[in-house]
């Protein structure tokens, strides 16, 4: 009986942790052409396991879509329209302390 109680308490503790809170303003230096960097600002809002917000940088501001949070992991898409050419950037990240480590994919390229 004791083992069952301990297991149940462990399960309750795991369930109560839930999704991480990604809410707030996040700043990053993103690699761009010619070994330069650009400042990108993400303003994010967490709602349980959903993520909404905007991302802004040298190309302007865009709403994120399909934002999903699973524990300390997050993923979302940023649709772009550059001179009539439409494409999506897909972000996958993990929260570690006060830093989100992202992998950004569009087309066949990863950053």
Coordinates of N, CA, C and O in Angstrom, one line a residue:
X1 N 0.8 -1.2 0.0 CA 0.0 0.0 0.0 C 0.9 1.3 0.0 O 0.5 2.2 -0.7
X2 N 2.0 1.2 0.7 CA 2.8 2.4 0.8 C 3.4 2.7 -0.6 O 3.5 3.9 -1.0
X3 N 3.8 1.7 -1.4 CA 4.3 2.0 -2.7 C 3.3 2.6 -3.6 O 3.6 3.5 -4.4
X4 N 2.1 2.2 -3.5 CA 1.0 2.8 -4.4 C 0.8 4.3 -4.0 O 0.7 5.1 -4.9
X5 N 0.8 4.6 -2.7 CA 0.7 6.0 -2.3 C 1.8 6.9 -2.9 O 1.6 7.9 -3.4
X6 N 3.0 6.4 -2.8 CA 4.2 7.1 -3.3 C 4.1 7.3 -4.8 O 4.4 8.4 -5.3
X7 N 3.7 6.3 -5.5 CA 3.5 6.4 -6.9 C 2.4 7.4 -7.3 O 2.6 8.2 -8.1
X8 N 1.3 7.3 -6.5 CA 0.3 8.3 -6.8 C 0.7 9.7 -6.5 O 0.4 10.6 -7.3
X9 N 1.4 10.0 -5.4 CA 1.9 11.3 -5.2 C 2.9 11.8 -6.3 O 2.9 12.9 -6.7
X10 N 3.8 10.9 -6.7 CA 4.7 11.2 -7.8 C 3.9 11.6 -9.1 O 4.3 12.5 -9.8
X11 N 2.9 10.8 -9.4 CA 2.1 11.1 -10.6 C 1.4 12.5 -10.4 O 1.4 13.3 -11.4
X12 N 0.8 12.8 -9.3 CA 0.2 14.1 -9.0 C 1.2 15.2 -9.2 O 0.9 16.2 -9.8
X13 N 2.4 15.0 -8.7 CA 3.4 16.1 -8.8 C 3.8 16.3 -10.2 O 3.9 17.4 -10.7
X14 N 3.9 15.2 -11.0 CA 4.2 15.3 -12.4 C 3.1 16.1 -13.2 O 3.3 16.9 -14.0
X15 N 1.8 15.7 -12.9 CA 0.7 16.3 -13.6 C 0.5 17.8 -13.2 O 0.1 18.6 -14.1
X16 N 0.9 18.2 -12.0 CA 0.7 19.6 -11.6 C 1.7 20.5 -12.2 O 1.5 21.7 -12.3
X17 N 2.9 20.0 -12.7 CA 3.9 20.8 -13.3 C 3.4 21.4 -14.6 O 3.5 22.6 -14.8
X18 N 2.8 20.6 -15.5 CA 2.2 21.1 -16.7 C 3.2 21.8 -17.7 O 4.4 21.5 -17.6
X19 N 2.6 22.6 -18.5 CA 3.4 23.3 -19.5 C 4.2 24.5 -18.9 O 3.7 25.2 -18.0
X20 N 5.4 24.8 -19.4 CA 6.2 25.9 -19.0 C 5.5 27.2 -19.4 O 4.7 27.2 -20.4
X21 N 5.8 28.3 -18.7 CA 5.2 29.6 -19.1 C 6.2 30.4 -19.9 O 7.3 30.8 -19.4
X22 N 5.9 30.5 -21.2 CA 6.8 31.2 -22.1 C 6.3 32.7 -22.3 O 6.9 33.4 -23.1
X23 N 5.4 33.1 -21.5 CA 4.9 34.5 -21.6 C 6.0 35.5 -21.4 O 6.8 35.4 -20.5
X24 N 5.9 36.6 -22.2 CA 6.8 37.7 -22.0 C 7.5 38.1 -23.3 O 7.2 37.7 -24.4
X25 N 8.4 39.1 -23.1 CA 9.2 39.6 -24.3 C 10.6 38.9 -24.3 O 11.3 38.9 -23.3
X26 N 10.9 38.3 -25.4 CA 12.1 37.5 -25.6 C 12.9 38.2 -26.7 O 12.4 38.5 -27.8
X27 N 14.2 38.4 -26.5 CA 15.1 39.0 -27.5 C 16.2 38.0 -27.9 O 16.7 37.3 -27.1
X28 N 16.5 38.1 -29.2 CA 17.6 37.2 -29.7 C 18.4 37.9 -30.8 O 17.9 38.8 -31.4
X29 N 19.6 37.4 -30.9 CA 20.4 37.8 -32.0 C 20.4 36.6 -33.0 O 20.8 35.5 -32.7
X30 N 19.9 36.8 -34.2 CA 19.7 35.8 -35.2 C 20.7 35.9 -36.3 O 20.9 37.1 -36.8
X31 N 21.4 34.9 -36.7 CA 22.3 35.0 -37.8 C 21.6 35.4 -39.1 O 20.5 34.9 -39.4
X32 N 22.2 36.3 -39.9 CA 21.8 36.7 -41.2 C 23.0 36.6 -42.1 O 24.0 36.2 -41.8
X33 N 22.8 37.1 -43.3 CA 23.8 37.1 -44.4 C 25.1 37.7 -43.9 O 25.1 38.6 -43.1
X34 N 26.2 37.3 -44.6 CA 27.5 37.9 -44.4 C 28.0 37.9 -42.9 O 28.7 38.8 -42.5
X35 N 27.7 36.8 -42.2 CA 28.1 36.6 -40.8 C 27.7 37.8 -39.9 O 28.3 38.0 -38.9
X36 N 26.6 38.4 -40.2 CA 26.0 39.5 -39.3 C 24.9 38.8 -38.5 O 24.5 37.7 -38.7
X37 N 24.4 39.6 -37.6 CA 23.2 39.2 -36.8 C 22.2 40.3 -36.8 O 22.5 41.5 -37.1
X38 N 20.9 39.9 -36.6 CA 19.8 40.8 -36.5 C 19.1 40.6 -35.2 O 19.0 39.4 -34.7
X39 N 18.6 41.6 -34.6 CA 17.8 41.5 -33.4 C 16.4 41.1 -33.7 O 15.7 41.7 -34.6
X40 N 15.9 40.0 -33.1 CA 14.5 39.6 -33.2 C 13.9 39.6 -31.9 O 14.4 39.2 -30.9
X41 N 12.6 40.2 -31.8 CA 11.9 40.3 -30.6 C 10.6 39.4 -30.7 O 9.9 39.5 -31.7
X42 N 10.5 38.5 -29.7 CA 9.3 37.7 -29.7 C 8.5 38.1 -28.4 O 9.0 38.2 -27.3
X43 N 7.2 38.4 -28.7 CA 6.3 38.8 -27.6 C 5.3 37.6 -27.5 O 4.5 37.5 -28.4
X44 N 5.4 36.8 -26.5 CA 4.7 35.5 -26.4 C 3.7 35.5 -25.2 O 3.9 36.2 -24.2
X45 N 2.6 34.8 -25.4 CA 1.6 34.6 -24.4 C 1.2 33.1 -24.3 O 0.9 32.5 -25.3
X46 N 1.4 32.6 -23.1 CA 1.0 31.2 -22.8 C -0.4 31.1 -22.3 O -0.8 31.9 -21.4
X47 N -1.2 30.1 -22.8 CA -2.5 29.8 -22.3 C -2.6 28.3 -22.2 O -2.9 27.7 -23.2
X48 N -2.2 27.8 -21.1 CA -2.2 26.3 -20.9 C -1.1 25.7 -21.8 O 0.0 26.0 -21.7
X49 N -1.6 24.9 -22.8 CA -0.7 24.3 -23.7 C -0.7 25.0 -25.1 O -0.1 24.5 -26.1
X50 N -1.2 26.2 -25.2 CA -1.3 27.0 -26.4 C -0.4 28.2 -26.3 O -0.2 28.8 -25.2
X51 N 0.2 28.6 -27.4 CA 1.1 29.8 -27.5 C 0.6 30.7 -28.6 O 0.3 30.3 -29.7
X52 N 0.5 32.0 -28.2 CA 0.2 33.0 -29.2 C 1.2 34.1 -29.1 O 2.0 34.2 -28.1
X53 N 1.2 35.1 -30.0 CA 2.1 36.2 -29.9 C 2.6 36.7 -31.3 O 2.0 36.4 -32.3
X54 N 3.6 37.5 -31.2 CA 4.2 38.1 -32.4 C 5.7 38.0 -32.4 O 6.3 37.8 -31.3
X55 N 6.3 38.0 -33.6 CA 7.7 38.0 -33.7 C 8.0 39.2 -34.7 O 7.3 39.4 -35.7
X56 N 9.0 40.0 -34.3 CA 9.4 41.2 -35.1 C 10.9 41.2 -35.3 O 11.7 40.8 -34.4
X57 N 11.3 41.7 -36.4 CA 12.7 41.8 -36.8 C 12.9 42.7 -38.0 O 12.0 43.5 -38.3
X58 N 14.0 42.6 -38.7 CA 14.3 43.5 -39.8 C 13.2 43.5 -40.9 O 13.0 44.4 -41.6
X59 N 12.4 42.3 -41.0 CA 11.4 42.3 -42.1 C 10.0 42.7 -41.6 O 9.0 42.4 -42.3
X60 N 9.9 43.2 -40.4 CA 8.6 43.6 -39.9 C 8.1 42.7 -38.8 O 8.9 41.9 -38.2
X61 N 6.8 42.8 -38.5 CA 6.2 42.0 -37.5 C 5.2 41.0 -38.1 O 4.5 41.3 -39.0
X62 N 5.1 39.8 -37.4 CA 4.2 38.8 -37.9 C 3.6 38.1 -36.7 O 4.2 37.9 -35.7
X63 N 2.3 37.7 -36.8 CA 1.7 36.9 -35.8 C 2.2 35.4 -35.9 O 2.4 34.9 -37.0
X64 N 2.4 34.8 -34.8 CA 2.7 33.3 -34.9 C 1.4 32.5 -35.0 O 0.4 33.0 -34.6
X65 N 1.5 31.3 -35.5 CA 0.3 30.5 -35.6 C 0.8 29.1 -35.1 O 1.9 28.7 -35.1
X66 N -0.2 28.3 -34.9 CA 0.0 26.8 -34.5 C 0.9 26.7 -33.3 O 1.7 25.7 -33.2
X67 N 0.8 27.6 -32.3 CA 1.7 27.5 -31.2 C 1.3 26.5 -30.2 O 0.1 26.5 -29.7
X68 N 2.2 25.6 -29.9 CA 1.9 24.4 -29.0 C 3.0 24.3 -28.0 O 4.2 24.5 -28.3
X69 N 2.6 24.1 -26.7 CA 3.6 23.9 -25.6 C 3.4 22.5 -25.1 O 2.3 22.1 -24.8
X70 N 4.5 21.8 -24.9 CA 4.5 20.5 -24.3 C 5.6 20.4 -23.3 O 6.8 20.3 -23.6
X71 N 5.3 20.6 -22.0 CA 6.3 20.7 -20.9 C 7.2 21.9 -21.1 O 6.7 23.0 -21.2
X72 N 8.5 21.7 -21.3 CA 9.4 22.8 -21.5 C 9.7 23.0 -23.0 O 10.6 23.8 -23.4
X73 N 9.0 22.3 -23.9 CA 9.2 22.5 -25.3 C 8.1 23.3 -25.9 O 6.9 23.3 -25.5
X74 N 8.4 24.0 -27.0 CA 7.4 24.9 -27.7 C 7.7 24.8 -29.2 O 8.8 24.5 -29.6
X75 N 6.6 24.9 -30.0 CA 6.7 25.0 -31.4 C 5.7 25.9 -31.9 O 4.6 26.0 -31.4
X76 N 6.0 26.6 -33.0 CA 5.1 27.5 -33.7 C 5.5 27.8 -35.1 O 6.7 27.5 -35.5
X77 N 4.7 28.4 -35.9 CA 4.9 28.7 -37.3 C 4.8 30.2 -37.4 O 3.9 30.8 -36.8
X78 N 5.6 30.8 -38.3 CA 5.5 32.2 -38.6 C 5.3 32.3 -40.1 O 6.3 32.0 -40.9
X79 N 4.1 32.7 -40.6 CA 3.9 32.8 -42.1 C 4.6 34.1 -42.6 O 4.5 35.2 -41.9
X80 N 5.2 34.1 -43.7 CA 5.8 35.2 -44.4 C 5.3 35.4 -45.8 O 4.9 34.5 -46.5
X81 N 5.3 36.7 -46.2 CA 5.0 37.0 -47.6 C 6.0 38.0 -48.0 O 5.9 39.2 -47.7
X82 N 7.0 37.6 -48.7 CA 8.1 38.5 -49.1 C 8.0 38.7 -50.7 O 8.3 37.9 -51.4
X83 N 7.5 39.9 -51.0 CA 7.4 40.3 -52.4 C 6.5 39.3 -53.2 O 6.9 39.0 -54.3
X84 N 5.5 38.8 -52.6 CA 4.6 37.9 -53.2 C 4.9 36.5 -53.1 O 4.2 35.6 -53.5
X85 N 6.1 36.2 -52.5 CA 6.5 34.8 -52.3 C 6.1 34.4 -50.9 O 6.7 35.0 -49.9
X86 N 5.3 33.4 -50.7 CA 4.8 33.0 -49.4 C 5.6 31.8 -48.9 O 5.8 30.9 -49.7
X87 N 6.0 31.8 -47.7 CA 6.6 30.7 -47.0 C 6.4 30.7 -45.5 O 6.1 31.8 -45.0
X88 N 6.6 29.6 -44.9 CA 6.5 29.5 -43.4 C 7.9 29.2 -42.8 O 8.6 28.4 -43.3
X89 N 8.1 29.9 -41.7 CA 9.2 29.5 -40.8 C 8.7 28.7 -39.7 O 7.7 29.1 -39.1
X90 N 9.3 27.6 -39.4 CA 8.8 26.7 -38.3 C 9.9 26.8 -37.1 O 11.1 26.6 -37.4
X91 N 9.4 27.1 -35.9 CA 10.3 27.2 -34.8 C 10.0 26.1 -33.8 O 8.9 25.8 -33.5
X92 N 11.1 25.4 -33.3 CA 11.0 24.4 -32.3 C 12.0 24.8 -31.2 O 13.2 25.1 -31.6
X93 N 11.6 24.9 -30.0 CA 12.5 25.3 -28.9 C 12.3 24.6 -27.6 O 11.3 23.9 -27.4
X94 N 13.3 24.8 -26.8 CA 13.2 24.2 -25.4 C 13.6 25.3 -24.4 O 14.6 26.0 -24.7
X95 N 12.9 25.4 -23.4 CA 13.2 26.4 -22.3 C 14.1 25.8 -21.3 O 13.9 24.7 -20.7
X96 N 15.3 26.5 -21.1 CA 16.2 26.1 -20.1 C 16.5 27.3 -19.3 O 17.1 28.2 -19.8
X97 N 16.1 27.3 -18.0 CA 16.2 28.5 -17.1 C 15.6 29.7 -17.7 O 14.4 29.7 -17.9
X98 N 16.3 30.7 -18.1 CA 15.7 31.9 -18.7 C 16.0 32.1 -20.2 O 16.0 33.1 -20.7
X99 N 16.3 30.9 -20.9 CA 16.7 30.9 -22.3 C 15.9 29.9 -23.0 O 15.7 28.8 -22.6
X100 N 15.4 30.3 -24.2 CA 14.8 29.4 -25.2 C 15.8 29.1 -26.3 O 16.3 30.0 -26.9
X101 N 16.1 27.8 -26.5 CA 17.0 27.4 -27.5 C 16.2 26.9 -28.7 O 15.4 25.9 -28.6
X102 N 16.2 27.7 -29.8 CA 15.4 27.4 -31.0 C 16.2 26.7 -32.1 O 17.3 27.1 -32.3
X103 N 15.5 25.9 -32.8 CA 15.9 25.5 -34.2 C 14.8 26.0 -35.1 O 13.6 25.9 -34.9
X104 N 15.2 26.8 -36.1 CA 14.3 27.4 -37.1 C 14.5 26.8 -38.4 O 15.6 26.6 -38.9
X105 N 13.4 26.3 -39.0 CA 13.4 25.7 -40.3 C 12.5 26.4 -41.3 O 11.4 26.8 -41.0
X106 N 13.0 26.6 -42.5 CA 12.1 27.0 -43.6 C 12.7 26.4 -44.9 O 13.9 26.5 -45.1
X107 N 11.8 25.8 -45.7 CA 12.3 25.0 -46.8 C 13.2 23.9 -46.3 O 12.9 23.2 -45.3
X108 N 14.4 23.7 -46.9 CA 15.3 22.7 -46.5 C 16.4 23.2 -45.6 O 17.3 22.5 -45.2
X109 N 16.3 24.5 -45.1 CA 17.3 25.1 -44.3 C 17.0 25.1 -42.9 O 15.8 25.3 -42.5
X110 N 18.0 24.8 -42.0 CA 17.8 24.8 -40.5 C 18.8 25.9 -40.0 O 19.9 26.0 -40.5
X111 N 18.3 26.6 -39.0 CA 19.2 27.6 -38.3 C 19.2 27.4 -36.8 O 18.2 27.1 -36.2

